[in-house]
C-alpha atoms as a printed R data frame, in Angstrom:
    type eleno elety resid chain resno       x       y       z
1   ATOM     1    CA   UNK     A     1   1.274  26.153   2.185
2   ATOM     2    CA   UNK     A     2   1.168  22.154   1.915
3   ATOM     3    CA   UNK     A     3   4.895  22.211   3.242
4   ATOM     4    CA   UNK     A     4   3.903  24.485   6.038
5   ATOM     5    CA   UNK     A     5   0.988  22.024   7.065
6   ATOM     6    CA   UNK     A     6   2.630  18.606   6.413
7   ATOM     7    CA   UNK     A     7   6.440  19.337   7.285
8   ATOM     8    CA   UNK     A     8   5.352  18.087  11.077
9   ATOM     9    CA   UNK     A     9   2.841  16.098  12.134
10  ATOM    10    CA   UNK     A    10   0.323  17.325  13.980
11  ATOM    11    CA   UNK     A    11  -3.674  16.030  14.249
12  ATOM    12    CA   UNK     A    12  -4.848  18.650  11.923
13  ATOM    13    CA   UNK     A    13  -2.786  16.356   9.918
14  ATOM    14    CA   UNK     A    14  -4.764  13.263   9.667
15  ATOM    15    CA   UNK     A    15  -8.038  15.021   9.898
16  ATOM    16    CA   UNK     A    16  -7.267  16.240   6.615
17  ATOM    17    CA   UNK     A    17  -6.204  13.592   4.739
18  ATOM    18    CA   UNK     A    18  -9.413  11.689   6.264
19  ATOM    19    CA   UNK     A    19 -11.511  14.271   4.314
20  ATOM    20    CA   UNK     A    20  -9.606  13.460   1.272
21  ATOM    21    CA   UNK     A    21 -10.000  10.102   1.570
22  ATOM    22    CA   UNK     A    22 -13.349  10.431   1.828
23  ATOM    23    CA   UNK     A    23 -13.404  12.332  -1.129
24  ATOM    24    CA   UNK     A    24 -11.642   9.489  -3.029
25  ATOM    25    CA   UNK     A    25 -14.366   7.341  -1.910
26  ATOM    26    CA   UNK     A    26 -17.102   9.453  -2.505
27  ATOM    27    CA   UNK     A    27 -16.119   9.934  -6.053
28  ATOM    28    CA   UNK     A    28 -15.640   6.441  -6.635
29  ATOM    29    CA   UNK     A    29 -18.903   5.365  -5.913
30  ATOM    30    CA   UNK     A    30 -20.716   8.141  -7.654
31  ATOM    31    CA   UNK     A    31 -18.794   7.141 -11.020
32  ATOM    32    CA   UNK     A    32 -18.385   3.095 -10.284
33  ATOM    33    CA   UNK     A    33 -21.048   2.051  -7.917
34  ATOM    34    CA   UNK     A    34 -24.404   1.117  -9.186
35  ATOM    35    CA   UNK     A    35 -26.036  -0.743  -6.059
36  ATOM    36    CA   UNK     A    36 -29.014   0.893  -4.769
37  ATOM    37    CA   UNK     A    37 -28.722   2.105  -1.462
38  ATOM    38    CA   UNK     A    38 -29.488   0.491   1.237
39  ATOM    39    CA   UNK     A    39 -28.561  -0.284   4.643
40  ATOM    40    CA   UNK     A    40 -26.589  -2.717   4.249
41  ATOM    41    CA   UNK     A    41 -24.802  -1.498   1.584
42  ATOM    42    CA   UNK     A    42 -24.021   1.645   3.712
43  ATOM    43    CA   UNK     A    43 -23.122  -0.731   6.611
44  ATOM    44    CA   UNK     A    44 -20.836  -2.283   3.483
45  ATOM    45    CA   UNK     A    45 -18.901   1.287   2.919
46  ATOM    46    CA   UNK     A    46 -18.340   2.068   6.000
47  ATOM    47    CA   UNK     A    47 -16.091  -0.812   6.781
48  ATOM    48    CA   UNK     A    48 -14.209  -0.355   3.596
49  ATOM    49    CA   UNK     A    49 -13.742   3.190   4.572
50  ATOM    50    CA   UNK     A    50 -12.693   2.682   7.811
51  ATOM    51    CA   UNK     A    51 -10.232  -0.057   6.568
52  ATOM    52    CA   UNK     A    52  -8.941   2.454   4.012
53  ATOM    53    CA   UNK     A    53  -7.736   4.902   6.757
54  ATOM    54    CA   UNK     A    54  -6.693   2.357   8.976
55  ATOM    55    CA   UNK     A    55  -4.586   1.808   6.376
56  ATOM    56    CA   UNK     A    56  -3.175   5.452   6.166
57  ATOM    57    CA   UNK     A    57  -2.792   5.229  10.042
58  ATOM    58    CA   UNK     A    58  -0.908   1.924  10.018
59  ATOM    59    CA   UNK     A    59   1.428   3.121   7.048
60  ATOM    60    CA   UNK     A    60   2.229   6.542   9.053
61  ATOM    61    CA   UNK     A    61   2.903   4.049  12.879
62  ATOM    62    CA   UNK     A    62   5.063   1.732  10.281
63  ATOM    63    CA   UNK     A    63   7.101   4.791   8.612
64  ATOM    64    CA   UNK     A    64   7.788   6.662  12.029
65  ATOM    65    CA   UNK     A    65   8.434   3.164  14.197
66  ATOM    66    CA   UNK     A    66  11.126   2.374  11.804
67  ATOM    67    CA   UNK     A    67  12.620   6.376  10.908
68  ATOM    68    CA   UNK     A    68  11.536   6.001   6.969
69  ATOM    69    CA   UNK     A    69  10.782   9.291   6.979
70  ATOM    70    CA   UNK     A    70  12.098  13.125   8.830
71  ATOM    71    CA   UNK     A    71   9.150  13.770  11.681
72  ATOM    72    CA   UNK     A    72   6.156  15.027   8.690
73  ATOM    73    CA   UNK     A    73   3.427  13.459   7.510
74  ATOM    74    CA   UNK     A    74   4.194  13.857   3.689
75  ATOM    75    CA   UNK     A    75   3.586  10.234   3.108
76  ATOM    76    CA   UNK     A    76  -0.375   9.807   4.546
77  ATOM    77    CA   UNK     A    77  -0.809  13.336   2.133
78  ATOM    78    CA   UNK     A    78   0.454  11.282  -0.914
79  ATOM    79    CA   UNK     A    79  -0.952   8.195   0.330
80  ATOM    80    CA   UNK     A    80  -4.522  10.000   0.151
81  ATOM    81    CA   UNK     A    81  -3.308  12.062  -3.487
82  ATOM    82    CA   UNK     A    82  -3.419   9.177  -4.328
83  ATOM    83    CA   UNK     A    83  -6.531   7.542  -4.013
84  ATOM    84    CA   UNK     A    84  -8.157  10.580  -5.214
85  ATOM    85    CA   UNK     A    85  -5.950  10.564  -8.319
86  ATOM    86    CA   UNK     A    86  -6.939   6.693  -9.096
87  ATOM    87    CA   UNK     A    87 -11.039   6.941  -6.994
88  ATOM    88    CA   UNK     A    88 -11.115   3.149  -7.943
89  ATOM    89    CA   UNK     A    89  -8.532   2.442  -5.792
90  ATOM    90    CA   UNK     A    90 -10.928   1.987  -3.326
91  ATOM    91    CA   UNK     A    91 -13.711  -0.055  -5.090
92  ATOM    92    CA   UNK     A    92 -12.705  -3.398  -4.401
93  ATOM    93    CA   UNK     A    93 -13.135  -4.849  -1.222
94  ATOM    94    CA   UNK     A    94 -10.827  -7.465  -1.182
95  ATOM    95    CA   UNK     A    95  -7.852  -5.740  -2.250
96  ATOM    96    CA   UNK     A    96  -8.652  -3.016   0.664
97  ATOM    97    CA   UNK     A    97  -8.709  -6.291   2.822
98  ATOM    98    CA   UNK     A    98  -5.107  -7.173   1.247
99  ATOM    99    CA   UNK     A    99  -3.541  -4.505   1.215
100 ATOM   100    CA   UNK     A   100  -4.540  -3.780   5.079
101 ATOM   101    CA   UNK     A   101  -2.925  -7.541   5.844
102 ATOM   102    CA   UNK     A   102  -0.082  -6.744   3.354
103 ATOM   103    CA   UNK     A   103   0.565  -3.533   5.592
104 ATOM   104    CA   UNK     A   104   0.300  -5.664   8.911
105 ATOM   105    CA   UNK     A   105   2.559  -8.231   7.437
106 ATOM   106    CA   UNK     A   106   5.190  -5.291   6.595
107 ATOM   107    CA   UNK     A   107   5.378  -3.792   9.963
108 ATOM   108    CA   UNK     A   108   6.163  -7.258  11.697
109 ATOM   109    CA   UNK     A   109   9.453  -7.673   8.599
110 ATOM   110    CA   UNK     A   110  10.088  -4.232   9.365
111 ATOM   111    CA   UNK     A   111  10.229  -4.814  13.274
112 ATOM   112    CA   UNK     A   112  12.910  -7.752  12.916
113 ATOM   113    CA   UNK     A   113  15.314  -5.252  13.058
114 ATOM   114    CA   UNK     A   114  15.241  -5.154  16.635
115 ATOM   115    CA   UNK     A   115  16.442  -8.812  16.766
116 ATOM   116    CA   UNK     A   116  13.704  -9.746  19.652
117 ATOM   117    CA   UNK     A   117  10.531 -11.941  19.352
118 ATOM   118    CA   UNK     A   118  12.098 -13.307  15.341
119 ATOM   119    CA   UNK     A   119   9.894 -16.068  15.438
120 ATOM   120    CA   UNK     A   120   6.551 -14.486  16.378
121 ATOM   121    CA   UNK     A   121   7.508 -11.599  14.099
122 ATOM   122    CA   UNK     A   122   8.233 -14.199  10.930
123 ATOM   123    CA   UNK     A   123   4.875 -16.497  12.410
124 ATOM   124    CA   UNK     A   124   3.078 -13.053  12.045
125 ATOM   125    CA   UNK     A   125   4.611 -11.998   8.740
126 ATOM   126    CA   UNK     A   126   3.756 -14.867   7.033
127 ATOM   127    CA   UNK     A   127   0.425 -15.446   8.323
128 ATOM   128    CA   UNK     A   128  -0.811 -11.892   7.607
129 ATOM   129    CA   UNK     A   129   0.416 -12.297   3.960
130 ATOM   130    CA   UNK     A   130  -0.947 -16.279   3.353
131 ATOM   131    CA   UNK     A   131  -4.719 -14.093   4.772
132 ATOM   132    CA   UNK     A   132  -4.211 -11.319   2.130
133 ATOM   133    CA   UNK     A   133  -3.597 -13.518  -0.594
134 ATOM   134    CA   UNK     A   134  -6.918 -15.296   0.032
135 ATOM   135    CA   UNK     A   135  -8.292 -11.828  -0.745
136 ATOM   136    CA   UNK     A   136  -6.207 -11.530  -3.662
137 ATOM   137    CA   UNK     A   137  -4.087 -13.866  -4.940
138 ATOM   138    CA   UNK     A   138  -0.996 -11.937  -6.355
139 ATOM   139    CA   UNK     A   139  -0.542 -10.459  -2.930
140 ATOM   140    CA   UNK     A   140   1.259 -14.037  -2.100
141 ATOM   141    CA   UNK     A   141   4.045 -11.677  -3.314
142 ATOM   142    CA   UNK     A   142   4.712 -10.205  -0.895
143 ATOM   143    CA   UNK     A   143   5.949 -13.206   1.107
144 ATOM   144    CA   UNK     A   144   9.525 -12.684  -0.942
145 ATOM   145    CA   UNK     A   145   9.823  -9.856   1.481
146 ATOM   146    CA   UNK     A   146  10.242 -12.170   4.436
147 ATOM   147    CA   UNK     A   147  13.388 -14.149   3.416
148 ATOM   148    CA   UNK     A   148  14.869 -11.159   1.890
149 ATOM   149    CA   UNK     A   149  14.409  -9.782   5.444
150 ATOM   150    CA   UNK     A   150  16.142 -12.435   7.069
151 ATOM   151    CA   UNK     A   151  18.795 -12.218   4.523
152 ATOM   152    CA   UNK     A   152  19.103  -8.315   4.815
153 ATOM   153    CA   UNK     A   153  19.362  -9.134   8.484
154 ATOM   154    CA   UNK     A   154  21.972 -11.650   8.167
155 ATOM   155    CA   UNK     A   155  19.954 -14.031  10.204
156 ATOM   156    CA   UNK     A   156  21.664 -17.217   9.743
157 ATOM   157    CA   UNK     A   157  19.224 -19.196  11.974
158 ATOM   158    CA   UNK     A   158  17.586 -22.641  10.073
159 ATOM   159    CA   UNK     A   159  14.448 -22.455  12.123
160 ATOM   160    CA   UNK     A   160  13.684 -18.678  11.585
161 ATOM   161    CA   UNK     A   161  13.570 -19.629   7.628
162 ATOM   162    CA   UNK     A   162  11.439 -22.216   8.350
163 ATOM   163    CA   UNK     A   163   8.582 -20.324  10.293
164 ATOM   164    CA   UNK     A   164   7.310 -18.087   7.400
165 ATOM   165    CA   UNK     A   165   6.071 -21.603   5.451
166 ATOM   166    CA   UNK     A   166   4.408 -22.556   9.379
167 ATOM   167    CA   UNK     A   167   2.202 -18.866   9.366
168 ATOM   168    CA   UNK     A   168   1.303 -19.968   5.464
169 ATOM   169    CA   UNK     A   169   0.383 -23.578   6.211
170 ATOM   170    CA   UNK     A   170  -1.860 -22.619   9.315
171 ATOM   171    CA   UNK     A   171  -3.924 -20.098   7.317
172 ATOM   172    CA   UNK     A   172  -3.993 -22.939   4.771
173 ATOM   173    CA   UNK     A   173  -5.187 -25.147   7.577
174 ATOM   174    CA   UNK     A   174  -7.848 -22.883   9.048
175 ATOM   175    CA   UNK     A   175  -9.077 -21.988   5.786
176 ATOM   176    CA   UNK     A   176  -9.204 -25.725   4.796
177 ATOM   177    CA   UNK     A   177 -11.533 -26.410   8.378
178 ATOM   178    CA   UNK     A   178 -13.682 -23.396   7.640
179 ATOM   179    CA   UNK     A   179 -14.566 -24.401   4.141
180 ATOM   180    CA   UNK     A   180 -15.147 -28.042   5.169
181 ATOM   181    CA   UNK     A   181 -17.584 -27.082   8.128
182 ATOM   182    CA   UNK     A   182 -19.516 -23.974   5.678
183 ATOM   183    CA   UNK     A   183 -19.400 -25.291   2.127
184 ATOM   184    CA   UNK     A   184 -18.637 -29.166   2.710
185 ATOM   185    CA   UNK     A   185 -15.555 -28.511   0.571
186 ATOM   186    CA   UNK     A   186 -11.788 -28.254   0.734
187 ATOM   187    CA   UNK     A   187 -11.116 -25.432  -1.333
188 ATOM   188    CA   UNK     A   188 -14.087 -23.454  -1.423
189 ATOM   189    CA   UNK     A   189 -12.822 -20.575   0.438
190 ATOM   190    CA   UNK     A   190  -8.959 -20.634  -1.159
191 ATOM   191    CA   UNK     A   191  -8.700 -18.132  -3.358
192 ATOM   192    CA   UNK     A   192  -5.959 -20.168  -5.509
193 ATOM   193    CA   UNK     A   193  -6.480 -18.210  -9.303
194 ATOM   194    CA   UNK     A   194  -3.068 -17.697 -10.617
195 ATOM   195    CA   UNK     A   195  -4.936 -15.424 -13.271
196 ATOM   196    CA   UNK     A   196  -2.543 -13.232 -15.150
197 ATOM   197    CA   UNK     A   197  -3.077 -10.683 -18.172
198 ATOM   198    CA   UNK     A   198  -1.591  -8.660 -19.495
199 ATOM   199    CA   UNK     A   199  -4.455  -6.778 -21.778
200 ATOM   200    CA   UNK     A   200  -3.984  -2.694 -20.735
201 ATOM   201    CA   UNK     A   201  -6.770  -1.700 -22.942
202 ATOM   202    CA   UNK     A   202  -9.054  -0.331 -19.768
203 ATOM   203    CA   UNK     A   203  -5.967   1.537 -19.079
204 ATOM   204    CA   UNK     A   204  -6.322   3.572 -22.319
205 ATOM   205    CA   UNK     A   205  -8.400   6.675 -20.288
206 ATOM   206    CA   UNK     A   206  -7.486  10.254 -19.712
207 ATOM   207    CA   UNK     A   207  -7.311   9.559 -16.071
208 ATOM   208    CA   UNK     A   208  -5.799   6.412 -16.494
209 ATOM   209    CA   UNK     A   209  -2.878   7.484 -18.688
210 ATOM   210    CA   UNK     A   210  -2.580  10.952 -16.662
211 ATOM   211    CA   UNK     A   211  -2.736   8.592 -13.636
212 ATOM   212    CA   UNK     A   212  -0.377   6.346 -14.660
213 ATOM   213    CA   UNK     A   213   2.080   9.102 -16.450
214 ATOM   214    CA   UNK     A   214   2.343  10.702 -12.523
215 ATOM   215    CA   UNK     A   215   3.022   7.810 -10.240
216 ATOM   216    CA   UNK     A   216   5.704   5.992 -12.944
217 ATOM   217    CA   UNK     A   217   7.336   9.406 -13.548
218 ATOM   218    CA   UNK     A   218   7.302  10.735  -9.645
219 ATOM   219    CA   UNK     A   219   7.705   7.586  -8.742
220 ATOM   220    CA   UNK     A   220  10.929   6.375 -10.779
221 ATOM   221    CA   UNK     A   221  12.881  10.106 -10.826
222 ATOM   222    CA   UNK     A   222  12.233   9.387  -6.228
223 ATOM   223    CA   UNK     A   223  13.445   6.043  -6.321
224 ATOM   224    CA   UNK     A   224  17.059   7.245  -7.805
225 ATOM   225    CA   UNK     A   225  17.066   9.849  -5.066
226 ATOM   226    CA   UNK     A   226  16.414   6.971  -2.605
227 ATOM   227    CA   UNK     A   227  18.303   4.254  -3.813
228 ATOM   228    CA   UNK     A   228  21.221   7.002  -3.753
229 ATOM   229    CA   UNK     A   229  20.245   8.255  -0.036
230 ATOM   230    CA   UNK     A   230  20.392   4.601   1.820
231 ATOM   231    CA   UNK     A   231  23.703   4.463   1.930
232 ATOM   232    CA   UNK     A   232  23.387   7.989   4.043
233 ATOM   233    CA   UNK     A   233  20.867   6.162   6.607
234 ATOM   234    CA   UNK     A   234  22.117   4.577   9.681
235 ATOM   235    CA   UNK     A   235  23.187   0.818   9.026
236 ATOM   236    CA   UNK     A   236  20.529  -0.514  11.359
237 ATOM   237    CA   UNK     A   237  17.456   1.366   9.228
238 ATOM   238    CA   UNK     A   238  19.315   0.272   5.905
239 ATOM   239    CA   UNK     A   239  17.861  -2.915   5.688
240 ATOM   240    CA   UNK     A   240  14.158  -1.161   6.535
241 ATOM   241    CA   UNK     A   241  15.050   0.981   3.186
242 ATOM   242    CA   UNK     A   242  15.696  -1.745   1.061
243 ATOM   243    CA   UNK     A   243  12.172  -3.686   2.067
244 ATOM   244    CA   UNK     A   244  10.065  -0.662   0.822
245 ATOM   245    CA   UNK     A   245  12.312  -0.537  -2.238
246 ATOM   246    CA   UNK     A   246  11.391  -3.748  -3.018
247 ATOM   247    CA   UNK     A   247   8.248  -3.910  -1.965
248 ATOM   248    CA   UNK     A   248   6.907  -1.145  -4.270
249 ATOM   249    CA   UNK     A   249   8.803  -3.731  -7.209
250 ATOM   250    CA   UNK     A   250   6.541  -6.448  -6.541
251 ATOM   251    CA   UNK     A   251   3.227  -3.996  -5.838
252 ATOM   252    CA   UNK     A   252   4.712  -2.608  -9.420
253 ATOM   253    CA   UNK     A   253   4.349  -6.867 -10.502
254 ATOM   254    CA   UNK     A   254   1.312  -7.178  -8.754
255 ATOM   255    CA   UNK     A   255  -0.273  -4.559 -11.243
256 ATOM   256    CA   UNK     A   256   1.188  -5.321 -14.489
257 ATOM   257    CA   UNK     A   257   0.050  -8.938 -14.309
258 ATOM   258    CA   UNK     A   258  -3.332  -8.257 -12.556
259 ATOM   259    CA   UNK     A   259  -5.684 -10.077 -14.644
260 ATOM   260    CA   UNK     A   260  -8.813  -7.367 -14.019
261 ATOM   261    CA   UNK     A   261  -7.216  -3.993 -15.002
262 ATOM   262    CA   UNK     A   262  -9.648  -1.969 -13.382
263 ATOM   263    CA   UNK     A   263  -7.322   0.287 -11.184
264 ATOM   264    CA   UNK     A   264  -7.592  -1.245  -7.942
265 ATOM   265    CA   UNK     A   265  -4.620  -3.054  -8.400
266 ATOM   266    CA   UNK     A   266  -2.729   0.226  -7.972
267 ATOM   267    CA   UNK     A   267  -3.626   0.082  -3.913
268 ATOM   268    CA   UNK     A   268  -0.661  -2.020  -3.256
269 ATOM   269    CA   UNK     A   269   1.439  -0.001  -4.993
270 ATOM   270    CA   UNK     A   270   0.506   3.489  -2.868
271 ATOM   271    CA   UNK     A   271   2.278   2.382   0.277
272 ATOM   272    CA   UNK     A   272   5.700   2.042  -0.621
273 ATOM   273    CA   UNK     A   273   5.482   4.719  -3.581
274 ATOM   274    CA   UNK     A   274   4.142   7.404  -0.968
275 ATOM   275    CA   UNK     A   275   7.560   6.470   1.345
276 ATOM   276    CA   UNK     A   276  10.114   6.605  -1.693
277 ATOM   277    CA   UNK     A   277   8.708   9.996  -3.213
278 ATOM   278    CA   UNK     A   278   8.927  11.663   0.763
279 ATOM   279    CA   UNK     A   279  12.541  10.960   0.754
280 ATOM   280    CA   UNK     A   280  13.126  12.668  -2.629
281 ATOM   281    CA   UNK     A   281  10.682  15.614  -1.201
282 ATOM   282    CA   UNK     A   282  12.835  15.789   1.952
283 ATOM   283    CA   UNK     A   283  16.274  15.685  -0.274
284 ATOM   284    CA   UNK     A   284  15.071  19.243  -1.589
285 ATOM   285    CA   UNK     A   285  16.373  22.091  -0.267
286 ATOM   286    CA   UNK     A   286  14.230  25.165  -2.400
287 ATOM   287    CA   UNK     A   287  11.255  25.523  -0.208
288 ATOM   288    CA   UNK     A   288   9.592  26.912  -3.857
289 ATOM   289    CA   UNK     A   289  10.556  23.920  -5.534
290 ATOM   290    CA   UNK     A   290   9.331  21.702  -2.472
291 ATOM   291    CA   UNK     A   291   6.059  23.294  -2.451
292 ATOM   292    CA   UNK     A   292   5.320  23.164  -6.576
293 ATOM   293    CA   UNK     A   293   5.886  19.188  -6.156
294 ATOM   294    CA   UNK     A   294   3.206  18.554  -3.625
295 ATOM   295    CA   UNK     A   295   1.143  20.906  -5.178
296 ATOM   296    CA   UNK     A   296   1.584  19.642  -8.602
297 ATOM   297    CA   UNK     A   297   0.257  16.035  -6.725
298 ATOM   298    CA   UNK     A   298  -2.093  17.240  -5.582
299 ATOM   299    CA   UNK     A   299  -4.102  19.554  -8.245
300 ATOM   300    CA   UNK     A   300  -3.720  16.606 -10.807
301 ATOM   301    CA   UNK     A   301  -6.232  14.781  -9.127
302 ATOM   302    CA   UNK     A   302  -8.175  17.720  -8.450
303 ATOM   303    CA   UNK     A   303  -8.101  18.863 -12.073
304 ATOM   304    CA   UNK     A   304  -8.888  15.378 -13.559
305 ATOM   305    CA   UNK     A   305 -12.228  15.323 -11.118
306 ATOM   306    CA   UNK     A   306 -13.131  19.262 -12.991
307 ATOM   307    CA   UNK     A   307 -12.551  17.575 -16.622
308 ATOM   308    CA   UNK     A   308 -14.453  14.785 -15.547
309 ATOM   309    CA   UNK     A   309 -17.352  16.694 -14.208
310 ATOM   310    CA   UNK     A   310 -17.812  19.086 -17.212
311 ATOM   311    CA   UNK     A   311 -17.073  16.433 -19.880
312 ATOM   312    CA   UNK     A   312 -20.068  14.253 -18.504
313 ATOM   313    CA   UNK     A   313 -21.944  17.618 -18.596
């Protein structure tokens, strides 16, 4: 049934995974939040929830733009399995904020392929990482991704390696002006914490370890599959293949060095992971077998909201 829905993409498409979204965050504040309601705290929510599925929308525009995927919309479903799998995904504010400019940031890398506009694509790269790692630090990551690019791309041009450290240094100037004229201080806006840990004791939860156990084991046995499968892509989307390969390696960084372990931290990691495991669920012929995988993702989460429910009854 989930192959039958997803396998093209049609509206119905996104209206669904919008409900599960909404689930996800739902859940999450019913368990996590413990702000009393008011309007501003509604006003609050809704622009995290509308960032989360402009998220979902800007991950399915980057995956079709650059082929990624066959013509479904496997990777939004997983993309939204996901969140409901790990609700607290969708707690934090500024790693939704992050992970929205760590998105933007990815579809200008991914769009260098077409060898026009380099330098506002690499201005734009840059700059929409340097903003998401004033959310959260560790997404400064990311910005690996752009030389890599150029690399992949065999871009031998000095002033197109230069550009990326321009987009950095003008959100570092802006940010600079803003905290001077607000706070009357340099820094006061700069979220420079190079905080690391590398305590997993919060991880030690049913849903954590169940949560965990899914996306390393789905997520490593559909990375062989599409490590194996680039060399079957068209050389000009090669490159493209490669990014989101490596990008889920530093979202995987990003979350074993977080220094609050509270499972938002997993966000940055959905993306990439929800790309990878649609390749391996488009290598597979057995319709049967096609159609146990999804719906194995998706009743885990499903099941671990039951347990949940009863065990705090």
């Amino acid at each position: 049934m989930i192959t039958s829905i997803f396998s093209k993409s049609k509206p119905i498409n996104f209206i669904i995974v919008f409900f599960v979204m909404l689930l996800a965050f739902l859940v999450a504040r019913l368990e996590l939040t413990k702000e009393s309601i008011t309007m501003l705290f509604i006003g609050k929510q809704l622009v995290l929830l509308f960032t989360c599925y402009l998220s979902i929308l800007l991950l399915n525009f980057i995956v079709s733009k650059n082929s990624l995927t066959n013509q479904n919309n496997y990777e939004i479903l997983l993309f939204s399995l996901f969140l409901l799998l790990i609700p607290s995904t969708t707690i934090n504010a500024n790693i939704l904020f992050s992970n929205f400019f760590v998105l933007l940031s990815l579809r200008r890398i991914m769009s260098l392929r077409s060898q026009r506009s380099e330098k506002q694509k690499l201005f734009d790269a840059a700059f929409w990482i340097a903003l998401a790692s004033l959310f959260y630090f560790w997404a400064i990551l990311f910005f690996a991704l752009i030389p890599i690019a150029l690399a992949l791309y065999t871009d031998n041009n000095i002033r197109h390696w230069i550009i990326p450290f321009i987009g950095v240094a003008t959100v570092f100037v802006i940010s600079v002006a803003i905290s001077l004229f607000f706070y009357d201080s340099f820094f006061d806006i700069l979220n420079i914490s190079p905080e690391l840990s590398y305590d997993f004791n919060s991880y030690d939860t049913t849903r954590f370890i169940v949560a965990i156990t899914l996306l390393l084991s789905f997520g490593v046995w559909s990375s062989v599959f599409y490590l194996q499968n680039i060399k079957k892509q068209k050389k000009a989307y090669r490159a493209s293949f490669k990014i989101i390969i490596l990008a889920a390696v530093f979202a995987f960084f990003i979350v074993f060095q977080a220094p609050n372990k509270n499972g938002s931290e997993f966000l940055f990691l959905f993306a990439p992971l929800a790309i990878i495991i649609t390749n391996y669920v488009e290598t597979i012929k057995e319709k049967w077998f096609k159609e146990i995988f999804l719906s194995a993702v998706a009743m885990v989460p499903i099941v671990l909201l039951v347990l949940q429910f009863f065990t705090k009854g």
